[in-house]
Amino acid sequence: MICTFKLPPQPSPTWKVHNESADYARLQDIWVIKSEPQKRMKVEDHHLIVSILKASLMKTLKGRFVLTISWVYLVIGSLTLAAFYMVSEHIIQNFGTKYALKEALLQKSKVITRIDREVALASKLADDSIIKDWCRNEDNPLMKKLAFDQLESYRKVFQDKGYFIALTSSLRYYLYDIKNQKIIETVLSRNAPANKWFFEAIQNVDTFVLNLDYDALINDIKVWINVVIKDTDGQKIGVVGAGIDISDFINHTTVSKEKGISTILIDRTGIIQSHENRMYVEHNANVWHDSKKITLFQLMDDQSSKDRLKSAIENLLSETVEAESFPITIENRKYLAAAAYIRGGIGWYNIVLVDASQVTTIADFLPILAIIVLSLFTVLFIIAVMLNVIILKPLLALTVASEKISRGEYDVSIPALRNDEIGRLTVSFNAMAATVLDTTQNLEGKIHQRTAALSQTNEKLEESQKQILNSIAYARLIQASMLPEPSLFGRYLKDYFILYSPRDVVGGDFYYFRDVGDRFLIAVVDCIGHGVPGAFITMMVNAILNHIVDAICEDDPARILNELNRLIRKTLHHPVSGLRIDSGLEIGLCCCSPLEGKIVFAGAGISLFVLNRDVSEIQGDRRSVGYRRSHEVFQYQNHEVFAEPTTRLYLTTDGILDQAGGAKGFGMGKNVFKNILMSMISTPMSEQESTFKRLLDDYRGGTSQRDDILLLGFSMKDGGKSDVNA
């Protein structure tokens, strides 16, 4: 590479160094510098270049550089400020739209959460055999007493502490008056508009419907959950349900603590079901004809808003989108609206209105404007400082380095960080210094340097290994904290033992125990992998199991496995950098009822071994959980076992069954495992862990452990019955 400079005219009285004509002519000869390592310069030539660069650049570049950058930043700053005011409104609108969509989905979830529990309880009540028997034999005093006892038990768990039931055969209507704590009885009439809800439910509703209505018997407005009671042949024999206090319902579903946000619930025709303005809700509850009820369309000021709402209702009903946003004008105010459809039999729409001017304004961006203005002035100051650092200091460094070389100090190198004229000059200087240094150093010195570098690298490797081992040890503590405490086992189990031996410091096997009222869940889980990868999977699986038990199901092992399969596939099986993770697990899960002496077992690749007078195996399904081949349509099966007082149950992962050993080095297998269990039929379970470990070590001999080992043996208290409050 070749670089040139324009030299000042000769002679020049302003040059303070090397202004003799001989020096100037010599500089002209060496000014064009080729950046080849072989090219050498004399020390005197180097001094001449440095002196001329300092004399010229310090007088011209500094001022020119500052003025140019100042002009550029002033222009850019002006354009930035102008553009800010042009795009700020668009940013606010875009933010408001996204915020409205997010809030619509959140409010939808709140409505579903508020209603789902009551709907589930009412549906359970409608399916109760005692209630159905009474509906078919209404005049039977005994059945009536049993039915009202059952209704009372459900009333206590309804959030509103009330209920109602209406019978098709006699049109009798029973309503529990919460205020006076008594049952009110009346007869429904087809000609009474106030009774329209019952006859419409019998005629049009298949499962349940929500109804905002005023009940004159208790002089109160509620959101009623009307669940149809069906006979075994599908005939509708009544309607039962409960109510939700209108104030509580409005506060929970429509009133927002966020400024500028409100929610409205409507049905498909636009009739308002919930609104922060209670007058609309009370009006709609007190009229029985839909034509007289207030709709959201009536509150709109322009036809375009009505059309957008109608279009959104149709799109959401067709399931083409989960939520839809659009601008809307209601009661002379403009909003950014987002709508979502509440499915699952509810059939309402929640409309979230966001007043973007209250959520965020241009004033919120003023700190950004201040930062922009401040940054413009800061840049000018920094450039002035950096000019000295970038231009003047490198020239001074070249001068100092040249003086060191002239004194015989050849170990000199200046960082060449740029490719401009100064950078090229620095590269040529470093090449000259390196050539001189290379001729003065000997081979022994280079070997010493490389040996020192290698020693330093080894020390870093040892430190890294120590950090990794410390991390794995801490991971073991974290995984151990996930396992259930021994005190939980003692509440339900007559006796138990756990043989838990990961192949590495941490492993992919773990055991699980959850107290679920008068039952408990107990399981062993074999996740794919060993060591740290396997431990990561166990943490994920344990969290998902807890989520399923807390939120979905706690007493149906087969359903728990189905949900576990679905959630693990959803969590792991997605593209990651062009790859797909195929991970899963095997599990044996028991739901034990001590009071009934019953165990419900479901397994995925793991069996339950029952030891009474002999050993029996209850095989789980062969389909593992979570793998891509474990399709979500596959349904795991439950198996029931009734425990005797001496019954012992065992769950084990394949670490024991596949452990190689014996005379031929084969895996232990189920037959050897069952023989070991039979040999311990009289051995107390507290001694079985050490006995089994000794027998396993004898079978394994000198063969190393191939997999994580987990064996869980237990028996329930009192032949399957237990005081769960003990």
CSV table of C-alpha atoms in Angstrom, one decimal, residues 175-184:
chain,number,residue,atom,x,y,z
A,175,LEU,CA,-84.2,-20.2,45.0
A,176,TYR,CA,-82.0,-19.9,48.1
A,177,ASP,CA,-82.3,-16.4,49.5
A,178,ILE,CA,-78.8,-15.5,50.7
A,179,LYS,CA,-79.9,-12.4,52.6
A,180,ASN,CA,-82.6,-14.2,54.7
A,181,GLN,CA,-80.9,-17.6,54.5
A,182,LYS,CA,-84.0,-19.5,53.4
A,183,ILE,CA,-85.4,-21.3,50.4
A,184,ILE,CA,-88.0,-19.5,48.3
